[in-house]
CSV table of C-alpha atoms and ligand atoms in Angstrom, one decimal:
chain,number,residue,atom,x,y,z
A,320,UNK,CA,139.4,46.2,129.1
A,321,UNK,CA,138.3,42.7,128.2
A,322,UNK,CA,134.5,42.0,128.3
A,323,UNK,CA,132.8,38.6,127.8
A,324,UNK,CA,129.5,39.8,126.3
A,325,UNK,CA,127.7,36.4,126.8
A,326,UNK,CA,127.7,34.8,130.3
A,327,UNK,CA,125.1,33.0,132.3
A,328,UNK,CA,124.7,31.6,135.8
A,329,UNK,CA,122.4,28.8,136.9
A,330,UNK,CA,121.7,25.1,136.2
A,331,UNK,CA,121.6,24.8,132.4
A,332,UNK,CA,122.1,21.0,132.4
A,333,UNK,CA,119.7,18.6,130.7
A,334,UNK,CA,119.0,15.2,132.3
A,335,UNK,CA,121.7,13.7,130.0
A,336,UNK,CA,124.6,15.8,131.3
A,337,UNK,CA,124.2,15.8,135.1
A,338,UNK,CA,127.9,14.9,135.5
A,339,UNK,CA,128.6,18.5,134.6
A,340,UNK,CA,128.3,21.3,137.3
A,341,UNK,CA,125.9,24.2,137.2
A,342,UNK,CA,127.5,27.7,136.9
A,343,UNK,CA,127.6,29.6,140.1
A,344,UNK,CA,128.6,33.2,140.6
A,345,UNK,CA,131.8,32.1,142.3
A,346,UNK,CA,132.9,29.8,139.5
A,347,UNK,CA,132.0,32.4,136.9
A,348,UNK,CA,134.2,35.0,138.6
A,349,UNK,CA,137.0,32.4,139.0
A,350,UNK,CA,136.8,31.7,135.2
A,351,UNK,CA,137.0,35.5,134.5
A,352,UNK,CA,140.1,35.7,136.7
A,353,UNK,CA,141.7,32.7,135.2
A,354,UNK,CA,141.2,33.9,131.6
A,355,UNK,CA,142.1,37.5,132.2
A,356,UNK,CA,138.6,38.8,131.5
A,357,UNK,CA,137.7,42.0,133.3
A,358,UNK,CA,133.9,41.9,133.1
A,359,UNK,CA,131.1,39.8,131.8
A,360,UNK,CA,127.6,40.6,130.6
A,361,UNK,CA,125.2,38.5,132.6
A,362,UNK,CA,122.3,37.3,130.6
A,363,UNK,CA,119.6,35.9,132.9
A,364,UNK,CA,118.0,32.6,131.9
A,365,UNK,CA,114.7,30.9,132.4
A,366,UNK,CA,112.4,33.5,130.9
A,367,UNK,CA,111.2,31.4,128.0
A,368,UNK,CA,110.2,27.7,128.4
A,369,UNK,CA,111.9,26.6,125.2
A,370,UNK,CA,115.4,27.3,126.5
A,371,UNK,CA,115.3,25.3,129.8
A,372,UNK,CA,115.0,21.6,129.4
A,373,UNK,CA,114.9,20.8,133.1
A,374,UNK,CA,114.4,24.1,134.9
A,375,UNK,CA,114.2,23.4,138.7
A,376,UNK,CA,114.4,19.6,138.4
A,377,UNK,CA,118.0,19.1,139.5
A,378,UNK,CA,118.7,22.4,141.3
A,379,UNK,CA,116.4,24.8,143.1
A,380,UNK,CA,114.6,26.9,140.5
A,381,UNK,CA,115.9,30.5,140.0
A,382,UNK,CA,113.9,33.3,138.6
A,383,UNK,CA,115.3,36.4,136.8
A,384,UNK,CA,115.0,38.8,139.7
A,385,UNK,CA,116.9,36.3,142.0
A,386,UNK,CA,119.7,35.9,139.4
A,387,UNK,CA,120.0,39.7,139.1
A,388,UNK,CA,119.9,40.3,142.8
A,389,UNK,CA,122.6,37.7,143.4
A,390,UNK,CA,124.8,39.0,140.5
A,391,UNK,CA,124.5,42.6,141.8
A,392,UNK,CA,126.9,41.6,144.6
A,393,UNK,CA,129.6,41.4,141.9
A,394,UNK,CA,128.8,44.7,140.2
A,395,UNK,CA,132.5,45.6,139.5
A,396,UNK,CA,132.7,42.4,137.4
A,397,UNK,CA,129.2,41.8,136.0
A,398,UNK,CA,127.3,43.9,133.6
A,399,UNK,CA,123.6,43.1,134.2
A,400,UNK,CA,121.0,42.5,131.4
A,401,UNK,CA,117.3,41.9,132.0
A,402,UNK,CA,115.4,39.4,130.0
A,403,UNK,CA,112.0,39.3,128.4
A,404,UNK,CA,109.8,37.0,126.3
A,405,UNK,CA,107.9,38.8,123.4
A,406,UNK,CA,104.8,36.8,124.4
A,407,UNK,CA,104.6,38.3,127.9
A,408,UNK,CA,101.7,40.3,129.0
A,409,UNK,CA,99.2,39.1,126.4
A,410,UNK,CA,96.5,38.3,129.0
A,411,UNK,CA,92.9,37.2,128.4
A,412,UNK,CA,91.1,35.8,125.4
A,413,UNK,CA,91.7,37.2,122.0
A,414,UNK,CA,89.0,38.1,119.6
A,415,UNK,CA,89.2,36.1,116.3
A,416,UNK,CA,90.7,39.1,114.5
A,417,UNK,CA,93.4,39.6,117.1
A,418,UNK,CA,94.9,36.1,116.8
A,419,UNK,CA,97.1,37.1,113.9
A,420,UNK,CA,97.6,40.6,115.2
A,421,UNK,CA,97.8,40.4,119.0
A,422,UNK,CA,97.5,43.5,121.2
A,423,UNK,CA,100.8,45.2,121.8
A,424,UNK,CA,102.2,44.6,125.2
A,425,UNK,CA,103.5,47.6,127.1
A,426,UNK,CA,106.9,46.4,128.3
A,427,UNK,CA,107.7,49.7,130.1
A,428,UNK,CA,106.9,48.3,133.6
A,429,UNK,CA,109.4,45.5,133.1
A,430,UNK,CA,112.0,47.8,131.5
A,431,UNK,CA,111.7,50.3,134.3
A,432,UNK,CA,112.1,47.6,136.9
A,433,UNK,CA,115.2,46.2,135.1
A,434,UNK,CA,116.7,49.7,134.8
A,435,UNK,CA,116.1,50.2,138.6
A,436,UNK,CA,118.0,47.0,139.2
A,437,UNK,CA,120.9,48.3,137.2
A,438,UNK,CA,120.3,46.4,133.9
A,439,UNK,CA,121.7,48.0,130.7
A,440,UNK,CA,120.3,45.7,128.1
A,441,UNK,CA,118.0,42.7,127.4
A,442,UNK,CA,118.8,39.1,126.5
A,443,UNK,CA,119.3,36.6,125.5
A,444,UNK,CA,115.9,36.3,123.9
A,445,UNK,CA,115.2,32.6,123.2
A,446,UNK,CA,111.4,32.5,122.5
A,447,UNK,CA,110.7,30.3,119.4
A,448,UNK,CA,109.0,32.9,117.3
A,449,UNK,CA,109.6,34.3,113.8
A,450,UNK,CA,112.2,37.1,114.0
A,451,UNK,CA,109.7,39.5,112.4
A,452,UNK,CA,106.7,38.4,114.6
A,453,UNK,CA,104.7,41.6,115.6
A,454,UNK,CA,105.3,40.8,119.2
A,455,UNK,CA,109.1,40.6,118.6
A,456,UNK,CA,109.1,43.9,116.7
A,457,UNK,CA,107.0,45.5,119.5
A,458,UNK,CA,109.3,44.3,122.2
A,459,UNK,CA,112.6,45.2,120.4
A,460,UNK,CA,111.3,48.7,119.6
A,461,UNK,CA,110.5,49.4,123.2
A,462,UNK,CA,113.9,48.2,124.4
A,463,UNK,CA,115.5,50.7,122.0
A,464,UNK,CA,113.3,53.5,123.4
A,465,UNK,CA,114.9,52.6,126.8
A,466,UNK,CA,118.4,52.6,125.3
A,467,UNK,CA,118.7,48.9,126.0
A,468,UNK,CA,120.4,46.7,123.3
A,469,UNK,CA,118.8,43.3,122.8
A,470,UNK,CA,120.7,40.1,122.3
A,471,UNK,CA,118.9,37.1,120.7
A,472,UNK,CA,119.5,33.4,120.0
A,473,UNK,CA,118.8,32.7,116.3
A,474,UNK,CA,117.8,29.4,114.9
A,475,UNK,CA,116.8,27.9,111.5
A,476,UNK,CA,113.3,28.0,110.0
A,477,UNK,CA,110.3,26.4,111.6
A,478,UNK,CA,109.1,25.9,115.1
A,479,UNK,CA,110.2,23.2,117.6
A,480,UNK,CA,113.7,24.3,118.8
A,481,UNK,CA,114.6,27.4,120.7
A,482,UNK,CA,115.4,30.9,119.6
A,483,UNK,CA,114.0,33.4,117.2
A,484,UNK,CA,113.9,31.8,113.8
A,485,UNK,CA,114.5,32.8,110.2
A,486,UNK,CA,114.8,31.4,106.7
A,487,UNK,CA,118.0,31.3,104.6
A,488,UNK,CA,119.1,34.8,103.8
A,489,UNK,CA,117.8,36.3,107.1
A,490,UNK,CA,114.9,38.1,105.5
A,491,UNK,CA,113.0,38.3,108.8
A,492,UNK,CA,116.0,39.7,110.6
A,493,UNK,CA,116.3,42.4,107.9
A,494,UNK,CA,112.7,43.3,108.4
A,495,UNK,CA,113.1,43.5,112.2
A,496,UNK,CA,116.3,45.7,111.8
A,497,UNK,CA,114.3,48.1,109.6
A,498,UNK,CA,111.2,48.1,111.8
A,499,UNK,CA,113.2,48.8,115.0
A,500,UNK,CA,115.9,51.1,113.6
A,501,UNK,CA,116.7,52.7,116.9
A,502,UNK,CA,117.4,49.4,118.7
A,503,UNK,CA,120.8,48.0,118.9
A,504,UNK,CA,120.3,44.3,117.9
A,505,UNK,CA,122.9,41.7,118.7
A,506,UNK,CA,122.7,38.3,116.9
A,507,UNK,CA,124.3,34.9,117.9
A,508,UNK,CA,123.8,31.2,117.5
A,509,UNK,CA,123.7,28.7,114.5
A,510,UNK,CA,120.9,30.4,112.6
A,511,UNK,CA,122.8,33.6,112.6
A,512,UNK,CA,126.4,32.4,112.1
A,513,UNK,CA,125.7,29.9,109.3
A,514,UNK,CA,124.8,32.9,107.2
A,515,UNK,CA,128.5,34.1,107.2
A,516,UNK,CA,128.6,31.9,104.0
A,517,UNK,CA,126.3,32.1,101.0
A,518,UNK,CA,124.3,29.4,99.2
A,519,UNK,CA,123.5,27.5,102.4
A,520,UNK,CA,120.8,25.0,102.9
A,521,UNK,CA,118.1,25.5,105.6
A,522,UNK,CA,119.4,22.5,107.6
A,523,UNK,CA,122.8,24.2,107.9
A,524,UNK,CA,121.2,26.9,110.1
A,525,UNK,CA,120.9,24.3,113.0
A,526,UNK,CA,124.5,23.1,112.9
A,527,UNK,CA,128.1,24.3,112.6
A,528,UNK,CA,128.9,24.1,108.9
A,529,UNK,CA,132.5,23.3,108.2
A,530,UNK,CA,134.9,24.1,105.5
A,531,UNK,CA,136.1,27.1,103.5
A,532,UNK,CA,133.7,30.0,102.7
A,533,UNK,CA,133.6,30.3,98.9
A,534,UNK,CA,131.0,33.1,98.8
A,535,UNK,CA,129.9,35.6,101.5
A,536,UNK,CA,126.4,35.2,102.9
A,537,UNK,CA,123.7,37.4,104.1
A,538,UNK,CA,125.3,38.1,107.5
A,539,UNK,CA,128.2,40.3,106.1
A,540,UNK,CA,125.7,42.1,103.8
A,541,UNK,CA,123.4,42.9,106.7
A,542,UNK,CA,126.3,44.0,108.9
A,543,UNK,CA,127.3,46.4,106.2
A,544,UNK,CA,123.8,47.8,105.4
A,545,UNK,CA,122.2,47.9,108.9
A,546,UNK,CA,123.9,50.2,111.4
A,547,UNK,CA,121.9,48.7,114.3
A,548,UNK,CA,123.1,45.1,113.8
A,549,UNK,CA,126.0,43.6,115.9
A,550,UNK,CA,127.4,40.1,116.1
A,551,UNK,CA,128.3,38.1,119.2
A,552,UNK,CA,130.9,35.4,118.4
A,553,UNK,CA,130.0,33.3,121.5
A,554,UNK,CA,129.4,29.6,121.6
A,555,UNK,CA,130.4,26.9,119.1
A,556,UNK,CA,128.5,28.6,116.4
A,557,UNK,CA,130.4,31.9,116.5
A,558,UNK,CA,133.7,30.3,117.1
A,559,UNK,CA,133.2,27.9,114.1
A,560,UNK,CA,132.1,30.8,111.9
A,561,UNK,CA,135.2,32.9,112.5
A,562,UNK,CA,137.7,30.0,112.5
A,563,UNK,CA,136.3,27.5,109.8
A,564,UNK,CA,138.1,29.5,107.1
A,565,UNK,CA,140.9,31.3,108.9
A,566,UNK,CA,141.6,33.8,106.1
A,567,UNK,CA,138.0,34.6,105.6
A,568,UNK,CA,137.5,34.9,109.4
A,569,UNK,CA,140.4,37.4,109.7
A,570,UNK,CA,138.9,39.5,106.9
A,571,UNK,CA,135.5,39.4,108.6
A,572,UNK,CA,136.9,40.4,112.0
A,573,UNK,CA,138.8,43.3,110.3
A,574,UNK,CA,136.0,44.6,108.2
A,575,UNK,CA,133.5,44.4,111.0
A,576,UNK,CA,135.8,45.4,113.8
A,577,UNK,CA,133.2,48.0,115.0
A,578,UNK,CA,130.4,45.4,115.1
A,579,UNK,CA,131.8,42.2,116.5
A,580,UNK,CA,131.6,41.4,120.2
A,581,UNK,CA,133.6,38.8,122.1
A,582,UNK,CA,131.4,36.4,124.0
A,583,UNK,CA,131.8,32.9,125.4
A,584,UNK,CA,128.4,31.4,126.3
A,585,UNK,CA,129.9,29.1,128.8
A,586,UNK,CA,127.1,26.9,130.1
A,587,UNK,CA,128.7,24.8,132.8
A,588,UNK,CA,130.8,25.4,135.9
A,589,UNK,CA,133.6,22.9,135.0
A,590,UNK,CA,136.9,23.9,133.5
A,591,UNK,CA,136.4,21.5,130.6
A,592,UNK,CA,133.4,23.6,129.5
A,593,UNK,CA,135.4,26.7,128.9
A,594,UNK,CA,135.5,28.3,125.5
A,595,UNK,CA,138.4,29.0,123.0
A,596,UNK,CA,137.3,32.4,121.7
A,597,UNK,CA,139.6,34.7,123.6
A,598,UNK,CA,142.7,32.6,123.2
A,599,UNK,CA,142.0,32.4,119.4
A,600,UNK,CA,141.8,36.2,119.2
A,601,UNK,CA,145.0,36.5,121.4
A,602,UNK,CA,146.8,34.2,119.0
A,603,UNK,CA,145.6,36.2,115.9
A,604,UNK,CA,147.0,39.3,117.7
A,605,UNK,CA,150.3,37.8,118.6
A,606,UNK,CA,150.7,36.3,115.1
A,607,UNK,CA,150.0,39.9,113.7
A,608,UNK,CA,147.0,38.6,111.8
A,609,UNK,CA,144.7,41.2,113.4
A,610,UNK,CA,145.8,44.6,114.7
A,611,UNK,CA,145.8,45.7,118.4
A,612,UNK,CA,143.0,48.2,117.4
A,613,UNK,CA,140.8,45.4,116.0
A,614,UNK,CA,141.5,43.2,119.1
A,615,UNK,CA,140.7,46.0,121.6
A,616,UNK,CA,137.5,46.9,119.8
A,617,UNK,CA,136.2,43.3,119.6
A,618,UNK,CA,137.2,42.4,123.1
A,619,UNK,CA,135.8,45.4,124.9
A,620,UNK,CA,135.6,48.8,123.3
A,621,UNK,CA,132.5,48.0,121.1
A,622,UNK,CA,130.7,46.6,124.2
A,623,UNK,CA,131.3,49.8,126.1
A,624,UNK,CA,130.2,51.9,123.2
A,625,UNK,CA,126.8,50.2,122.6
A,626,UNK,CA,126.0,49.9,126.3
A,627,UNK,CA,124.8,53.5,126.7
A,628,UNK,CA,123.3,53.0,130.2
A,629,UNK,CA,126.5,51.3,131.6
A,630,UNK,CA,128.5,53.4,134.0
A,631,UNK,CA,131.6,51.4,135.0
B,2135,ZN,ZN1,123.7,31.9,125.9
């Protein structure tokens, strides 16, 4: 079974790319059929303001519950995730001593509601907060208590973009993994995938660094040492990381065959916006550069194993 672990629906266009088409449920299913993908994990959007440049400006706005209710019509093809922002629920004025240590939100009403709607995980988390912010740790821990894996977008250090951020070496991610040991945590995006290589500069965590990988980075080390960390190869960032140095990429996919998840992160409805990940893996398989076992794990078996609440 082939599973795309990273799919969205909705209007993700910014004002500069209105020539592209929004993703509808119909063109998502059409893509899955064309590419020979059995199922996709649907990650609802529009929970954090950072990730939507023009939400509701060029198409009717869509909230998370509407996206999930619409997607539930395709329950044989779509695996539903809920989505949360770690800043949710912190109502009222804080006392001065609470500013650095805000009260802990109880996410259980949201998690219960998502579970009732058939959701089996949470993501993608895009709030622009440090990866080890107390609100992030609190939310991730609670998702683990509900057996819901969490997928997050990772960016480089400092505020101003979108996604949870970290410094070179992923020290904050390491802290989060240790503080939420019972939560399955799935990383993706430039701030995560740049760390496949060692000795990187902070600015490389915002781009797709090219060229051969001379020295392994913090990502392989964390995948080895933290059993709750998984890696989603979706988007340009994941594809670049596994293909920029083909030999290194094959070794990486083989060593972490139990931890890597196929995803695409297609953001538009047009055929031109489709992603190369699955055909790249299919080519590695047909050229005998990865085994059938590695291919099957990465393209579906790992997903089914970590999605404890999912009943196909
Ligand atoms: Zn995405």
